[in-house]
């Protein structure tokens, strides 16, 4: 039996995924820029598929409109931006973000969840193999020592959040021994990477997942036996498990309140948020234009951001920009939690949107907003078919 439900659909999902996450693949020895190559292929697919477009659900159109209007305002703010260098690169990023919205609306003509699930398992498997190789060769230090970090290799935070996404996708599968090993491997590697944000965001996302999926859980003798076996395994082998899995984990870093004054990254981000809020109060209506966050935070025209998209939007576009950004997500979550409760595939995508939304507001910038937009678009694209079938 073929792994692919539809090979062409898989290719359309795969090349879209490569386009969005090509920035994390710059370390590959490819003679042509991967973003440009995947963009050209995606454009060709749009031209092939544009003859017939499956319409969006009516309730999803305001979300797409908000994202598009927000992006256009970002680009128009070039007219008054105090930035010159950072504004140029950020404008290009915003245009690519808009392309991220257009592609699935035109290209996806049927359900893509099976192909996306297969792709995430492939990505998860490759990441597990690669990270275990680094772990057993004592090479994890490259993620934490700036002098050893190889240029263009993804940071441990980028790797961590993608591992979290792979873990959430595995919840769609029945719990078998190999799925259990897959999940435990991801959790083990997440803790070894040491990223607080991805782990905390995963925990919050899983709480929402199990809450929305509560009605589908049934307590029977198998569940009771599994819980009992897990309890006694931890009770008997707890010290061995801790020694193997967590001996290299610095749990002090997870105590945010205790480590705030000692952790340089937290203090820098806290300072950035304070400077950002002061700028918003000084320029509440229009902000200082696209790319201005670098000048605001450091006094020079460089690529920098406050590690919070809501604050960044208000710094560069004013309070209206912040409200437009926030409104797109509020609309998404409020309008889609109901269908997510009733369809597990949609619930998986819903939770991953939440995961990346949380990560955006801890670590990211609008330069890479498409890494979050892609999941919104996967959800909306899949919803066209899941809701249609349900009706």
Coordinates of C-alpha atoms in Angstrom, one line a residue:
X1 CA 0.0 0.0 0.0
X2 CA 1.4 3.4 -0.9
X3 CA 2.2 5.9 1.8
X4 CA 0.7 8.7 -0.3
X5 CA -3.0 9.3 -0.5
X6 CA -2.2 11.5 -3.5
X7 CA 1.4 12.1 -4.6
X8 CA 0.7 15.4 -6.4
X9 CA -1.1 16.7 -3.3
X10 CA 1.9 15.6 -1.2
X11 CA 4.2 17.5 -3.5
X12 CA 2.0 20.7 -3.3
X13 CA 2.1 20.5 0.5
X14 CA 5.8 19.7 0.6
X15 CA 7.0 22.6 -1.6
X16 CA 4.8 25.0 0.3
X17 CA 6.4 23.8 3.5
X18 CA 9.8 24.1 2.1
X19 CA 9.1 27.7 1.0
X20 CA 7.9 28.8 4.4
X21 CA 10.7 27.1 6.4
X22 CA 13.5 27.5 3.9
X23 CA 15.2 29.9 6.2
X24 CA 15.9 26.9 8.5
X25 CA 17.5 25.0 5.7
X26 CA 20.1 27.5 4.6
X27 CA 22.9 25.2 5.9
X28 CA 22.2 22.6 3.2
X29 CA 24.8 22.7 0.4
X30 CA 22.3 23.7 -2.4
X31 CA 23.7 25.9 -5.2
X32 CA 20.6 28.0 -5.5
X33 CA 18.7 29.9 -2.9
X34 CA 16.1 27.5 -1.5
X35 CA 13.6 30.3 -0.8
X36 CA 13.8 31.5 -4.4
X37 CA 13.6 28.0 -5.9
X38 CA 10.6 27.0 -3.8
X39 CA 8.9 30.3 -4.5
X40 CA 9.3 29.8 -8.3
X41 CA 7.8 26.3 -8.0
X42 CA 4.9 27.5 -5.8
X43 CA 4.3 30.3 -8.4
X44 CA 4.1 27.7 -11.2
X45 CA 1.6 25.7 -9.2
X46 CA -0.5 28.8 -8.6
X47 CA -0.6 29.5 -12.4
X48 CA -1.5 25.8 -13.1
X49 CA -4.3 25.8 -10.5
X50 CA -5.7 29.3 -10.8
X51 CA -8.3 28.3 -13.4
X52 CA -10.6 27.0 -10.6
X53 CA -10.5 28.1 -7.0
X54 CA -12.4 26.5 -4.2
X55 CA -14.0 29.3 -2.2
X56 CA -13.3 29.9 1.4
X57 CA -15.9 29.4 4.1
X58 CA -17.7 32.7 4.7
X59 CA -16.6 32.8 8.4
X60 CA -12.9 32.5 7.4
X61 CA -12.9 35.5 5.0
X62 CA -12.6 38.1 7.8
X63 CA -9.5 36.4 9.1
X64 CA -7.8 36.4 5.7
X65 CA -8.9 40.0 5.1
X66 CA -7.4 41.1 8.5
X67 CA -4.1 39.4 7.7
X68 CA -4.0 41.0 4.2
X69 CA -5.0 44.5 5.4
X70 CA -2.4 44.3 8.2
X71 CA 0.3 43.3 5.8
X72 CA -0.6 46.1 3.3
X73 CA -0.5 48.7 6.1
X74 CA 3.0 47.3 7.0
X75 CA 4.2 47.9 3.5
X76 CA 2.6 51.4 3.1
X77 CA 4.3 52.4 6.4
X78 CA 7.5 52.5 4.3
X79 CA 6.4 56.1 3.5
X80 CA 7.1 57.3 7.0
X81 CA 9.4 54.7 8.4
X82 CA 12.5 56.0 10.3
X83 CA 14.3 52.9 9.1
X84 CA 16.0 52.5 5.7
X85 CA 18.0 49.2 5.8
X86 CA 15.9 47.0 8.1
X87 CA 12.7 48.3 6.4
X88 CA 13.8 46.9 3.1
X89 CA 14.4 43.4 4.3
X90 CA 11.2 43.4 6.4
X91 CA 9.1 44.6 3.5
X92 CA 10.3 41.7 1.4
X93 CA 9.4 39.4 4.3
X94 CA 5.9 40.8 4.5
X95 CA 5.4 40.3 0.8
X96 CA 6.4 36.6 1.3
X97 CA 4.0 36.4 4.2
X98 CA 1.2 37.6 1.9
X99 CA 2.2 35.0 -0.7
X100 CA 1.9 32.4 2.1
X101 CA -1.8 33.3 2.4
X102 CA -2.4 33.2 -1.3
X103 CA -0.9 29.9 -2.2
X104 CA -3.1 27.4 -0.3
X105 CA -6.3 29.3 -1.3
X106 CA -5.5 28.7 -5.0
X107 CA -3.6 25.4 -5.0
X108 CA -5.3 23.1 -2.4
X109 CA -8.3 21.5 -4.1
X110 CA -8.9 18.6 -1.7
X111 CA -8.1 17.5 1.9
X112 CA -4.4 17.8 2.7
X113 CA -4.3 16.4 6.2
X114 CA -3.1 12.9 5.3
X115 CA -0.2 14.3 3.3
X116 CA 0.7 16.8 6.0
X117 CA 0.6 14.2 8.7
X118 CA 3.0 12.0 6.6
X119 CA 5.3 15.0 6.0
X120 CA 5.4 15.8 9.7
X121 CA 6.3 12.2 10.6
X122 CA 9.1 12.3 8.0
X123 CA 10.4 15.6 9.4
X124 CA 10.1 14.3 13.0
X125 CA 11.9 11.1 12.1
X126 CA 14.8 12.9 10.4
X127 CA 15.1 15.4 13.3
X128 CA 15.2 12.6 15.9
X129 CA 18.0 10.7 14.0
X130 CA 20.0 13.9 13.5
X131 CA 19.6 15.1 17.0
X132 CA 20.5 11.7 18.6
X133 CA 23.6 11.7 16.4
X134 CA 24.6 15.1 17.9
X135 CA 23.6 14.0 21.4
X136 CA 25.7 10.8 21.5
X137 CA 28.7 12.6 19.9
X138 CA 28.5 15.3 22.6
X139 CA 27.8 18.0 20.0
X140 CA 24.7 19.6 21.6
X141 CA 27.0 22.3 22.9
X142 CA 26.9 23.9 19.4
X143 CA 23.4 25.1 20.3
X144 CA 24.4 26.9 23.5
X145 CA 28.0 28.2 22.7
X146 CA 27.9 31.2 20.4
X147 CA 31.5 30.6 19.4
X148 CA 30.8 27.1 18.2
X149 CA 27.4 27.7 16.6
X150 CA 27.6 27.2 12.8
X151 CA 26.2 30.0 10.7
X152 CA 22.7 29.4 9.2
X153 CA 22.1 26.3 11.3
X154 CA 18.7 26.6 13.1
X155 CA 18.8 27.6 16.7
X156 CA 17.7 25.2 19.5
X157 CA 14.4 27.2 19.8
X158 CA 13.6 26.7 16.1
X159 CA 14.3 23.0 16.3
X160 CA 12.4 22.8 19.6
X161 CA 9.2 24.3 18.3
X162 CA 9.2 22.1 15.3
X163 CA 9.7 19.0 17.5
X164 CA 6.7 20.2 19.5
X165 CA 4.6 20.4 16.3
X166 CA 5.7 16.9 15.3
X167 CA 4.7 15.7 18.8
X168 CA 1.2 17.2 18.5
X169 CA 0.7 15.6 15.1
X170 CA 1.5 12.2 16.6
X171 CA -1.5 12.6 18.8
X172 CA -3.7 11.8 15.8
X173 CA -2.3 8.3 15.7
X174 CA -3.3 5.5 18.0
X175 CA -0.8 4.8 20.8
X176 CA 1.3 1.9 19.7
X177 CA 4.8 0.9 20.9
X178 CA 6.5 2.7 18.0
X179 CA 4.4 5.8 18.4
X180 CA 5.2 5.8 22.1
X181 CA 9.0 5.6 21.3
X182 CA 8.6 8.4 18.8
X183 CA 6.9 10.7 21.4
X184 CA 9.3 9.8 24.2
X185 CA 12.3 10.5 21.8
X186 CA 10.9 13.9 21.0
X187 CA 10.3 14.8 24.7
X188 CA 13.8 13.5 25.6
X189 CA 15.4 15.7 22.9
X190 CA 13.3 18.7 23.8
X191 CA 14.7 18.6 27.4
X192 CA 18.2 18.1 26.2
X193 CA 17.9 21.1 23.9
X194 CA 16.9 23.1 27.0
X195 CA 14.5 25.5 25.4
X196 CA 12.0 26.8 28.0
X197 CA 9.7 28.4 25.5
X198 CA 8.9 25.4 23.3
X199 CA 8.4 23.1 26.3
X200 CA 6.2 25.6 28.2
X201 CA 4.2 26.3 25.0
X202 CA 3.8 22.6 24.3
X203 CA 2.5 22.0 27.9
X204 CA -0.1 24.8 27.5
X205 CA -1.1 23.6 24.0
X206 CA -1.5 20.0 25.3
X207 CA -3.7 21.2 28.2
X208 CA -6.0 22.9 25.6
X209 CA -5.9 19.8 23.4
X210 CA -6.9 17.3 26.1
X211 CA -9.6 19.8 27.4
X212 CA -11.2 20.1 24.0
X213 CA -10.9 16.4 23.3
X214 CA -12.1 15.3 26.7
X215 CA -15.4 13.8 25.5
X216 CA -13.5 11.3 23.4
X217 CA -11.6 9.7 26.3
X218 CA -13.0 6.5 27.8
X219 CA -11.8 5.0 31.0
X220 CA -11.6 1.2 30.8
X221 CA -9.4 -1.6 32.1
X222 CA -6.7 -0.9 29.4
X223 CA -6.5 2.7 30.4
X224 CA -6.3 1.8 34.1
X225 CA -3.7 -0.8 33.5
X226 CA -1.6 1.6 31.5
X227 CA -1.8 4.3 34.2
X228 CA -0.9 1.7 36.9
X229 CA 2.1 0.5 34.8
X230 CA 3.3 4.0 34.3
X231 CA 3.0 4.8 38.0
X232 CA 4.9 1.7 39.2
X233 CA 7.5 2.2 36.5
X234 CA 8.2 5.7 37.8
X235 CA 8.1 4.5 41.4
X236 CA 10.6 1.7 40.9
X237 CA 12.8 3.2 38.2
X238 CA 12.3 6.9 38.8
X239 CA 16.0 7.5 39.8
X240 CA 17.3 5.7 36.8
X241 CA 14.9 7.5 34.5
X242 CA 16.0 10.9 35.9
X243 CA 19.7 10.0 35.7
X244 CA 19.3 9.0 32.0
X245 CA 16.9 11.6 30.7
X246 CA 17.4 14.7 32.9
X247 CA 20.9 14.6 34.3
X248 CA 22.1 17.3 31.8
X249 CA 19.0 19.4 32.1
X250 CA 19.2 22.7 33.9
X251 CA 15.8 22.9 35.6
X252 CA 16.8 26.2 37.2
X253 CA 16.2 27.9 33.8
X254 CA 12.6 26.8 33.9
X255 CA 12.0 28.8 37.1
X256 CA 11.3 32.1 35.3
X257 CA 10.8 34.1 38.4
X258 CA 14.1 32.9 40.0
X259 CA 16.2 33.1 36.9
X260 CA 14.9 36.5 35.6
X261 CA 17.6 38.6 37.2
X262 CA 20.3 36.0 36.4
X263 CA 19.4 35.0 32.9
X264 CA 20.8 37.4 30.3
X265 CA 18.3 36.5 27.6
X266 CA 15.3 37.1 29.9
X267 CA 16.7 40.4 31.2
X268 CA 17.4 41.6 27.6
X269 CA 13.9 40.7 26.5
X270 CA 12.4 42.4 29.5
X271 CA 14.4 45.5 28.7
X272 CA 13.2 45.4 25.0
X273 CA 9.6 45.2 26.1
X274 CA 10.0 48.2 28.4
X275 CA 11.6 50.2 25.6
X276 CA 8.9 49.1 23.2
X277 CA 6.1 50.1 25.5
X278 CA 7.6 53.5 25.9
X279 CA 7.8 53.9 22.2
X280 CA 4.1 53.0 21.8
X281 CA 3.1 55.6 24.4
X282 CA 5.2 58.2 22.5
X283 CA 3.8 57.2 19.0
X284 CA 0.4 55.6 19.7
X285 CA -1.4 56.3 16.4
X286 CA 0.9 55.3 13.5
X287 CA 4.0 54.0 15.2
X288 CA 7.3 54.7 13.5
X289 CA 6.9 52.5 10.4
X290 CA 8.1 49.2 9.1
X291 CA 11.5 48.1 10.4
X292 CA 11.7 50.8 13.0
X293 CA 11.9 48.3 15.9
X294 CA 15.7 48.0 15.4
X295 CA 16.3 51.7 15.8
X296 CA 13.9 51.9 18.7
X297 CA 15.6 49.1 20.6
X298 CA 19.2 49.7 19.8
X299 CA 19.5 53.2 18.4
X300 CA 20.9 52.0 15.0
X301 CA 19.2 50.7 11.9
X302 CA 19.6 47.0 12.4
X303 CA 17.4 43.9 12.4
X304 CA 16.0 43.5 15.9
X305 CA 12.6 43.1 17.5
X306 CA 11.0 42.9 21.0
X307 CA 10.2 39.2 20.8
X308 CA 6.5 39.8 21.0
X309 CA 4.4 40.3 17.8
X310 CA 1.7 42.3 19.6
X311 CA 4.2 44.8 20.9
X312 CA 6.1 44.9 17.6
X313 CA 3.0 45.6 15.7
X314 CA 2.2 48.6 17.9
X315 CA 5.8 49.9 17.8
X316 CA 5.8 50.0 14.0
X317 CA 2.1 50.5 13.2
X318 CA 0.6 52.0 16.3
X319 CA -2.2 50.7 18.4
X320 CA -4.4 50.1 15.4
X321 CA -1.7 47.7 14.0
X322 CA -1.6 45.8 17.3
X323 CA -5.4 45.5 17.3
X324 CA -5.5 44.2 13.7
X325 CA -2.9 41.6 14.5
X326 CA -4.7 40.5 17.7
X327 CA -8.1 40.5 16.1
X328 CA -7.0 38.0 13.4
X329 CA -6.1 35.4 16.1
X330 CA -9.1 36.2 18.3
X331 CA -11.4 35.6 15.4
X332 CA -9.6 32.5 14.4
X333 CA -9.7 30.9 17.9
X334 CA -13.3 32.0 18.7
X335 CA -14.8 30.8 15.4
X336 CA -13.0 27.5 15.1
X337 CA -12.8 25.9 18.6
X338 CA -16.3 24.4 18.0
X339 CA -15.4 22.5 14.8
X340 CA -12.1 21.5 16.5
X341 CA -13.9 19.8 19.3
X342 CA -15.8 17.7 16.9
X343 CA -13.1 16.7 14.5
X344 CA -9.7 15.4 15.6
X345 CA -7.8 16.4 12.4
X346 CA -9.0 19.9 12.8
X347 CA -8.2 19.9 16.5
X348 CA -4.6 18.9 15.7
X349 CA -4.2 21.9 13.3
X350 CA -6.1 24.2 15.8
X351 CA -3.6 23.3 18.6
X352 CA -0.6 23.8 16.3
X353 CA -1.9 27.3 15.4
X354 CA -2.1 27.9 19.2
X355 CA 1.5 26.5 19.7
X356 CA 3.0 28.9 17.1
X357 CA 0.9 31.8 18.3
X358 CA 2.4 31.4 21.8
X359 CA 5.9 31.0 20.3
X360 CA 5.4 34.2 18.2
X361 CA 4.7 36.1 21.3
X362 CA 7.8 34.9 23.1
X363 CA 10.5 34.7 20.5
X364 CA 9.6 35.7 17.0
X365 CA 9.2 38.7 14.7
X366 CA 7.0 39.6 11.6
X367 CA 10.1 38.7 9.5
X368 CA 9.1 35.1 10.0
X369 CA 5.4 35.4 10.6
X370 CA 4.7 33.0 7.7
X371 CA 5.9 30.2 10.0
X372 CA 2.7 30.9 12.0
X373 CA 0.5 31.8 9.1
X374 CA 1.1 28.5 7.3
X375 CA -0.8 26.6 10.1
X376 CA -3.7 29.0 9.9
X377 CA -3.9 28.4 6.2
X378 CA -3.6 24.6 6.6
X379 CA -6.5 24.8 9.0
X380 CA -8.6 27.0 6.7
X381 CA -7.8 24.9 3.7
X382 CA -8.7 21.7 5.4
X383 CA -11.8 23.2 6.9
X384 CA -13.3 23.7 3.4
X385 CA -13.5 19.9 3.0
X386 CA -14.1 18.7 6.6
X387 CA -17.0 21.1 7.1
X388 CA -18.4 20.3 3.7
X389 CA -18.3 16.6 4.5
X390 CA -19.9 17.1 7.9
X391 CA -22.8 19.1 6.3

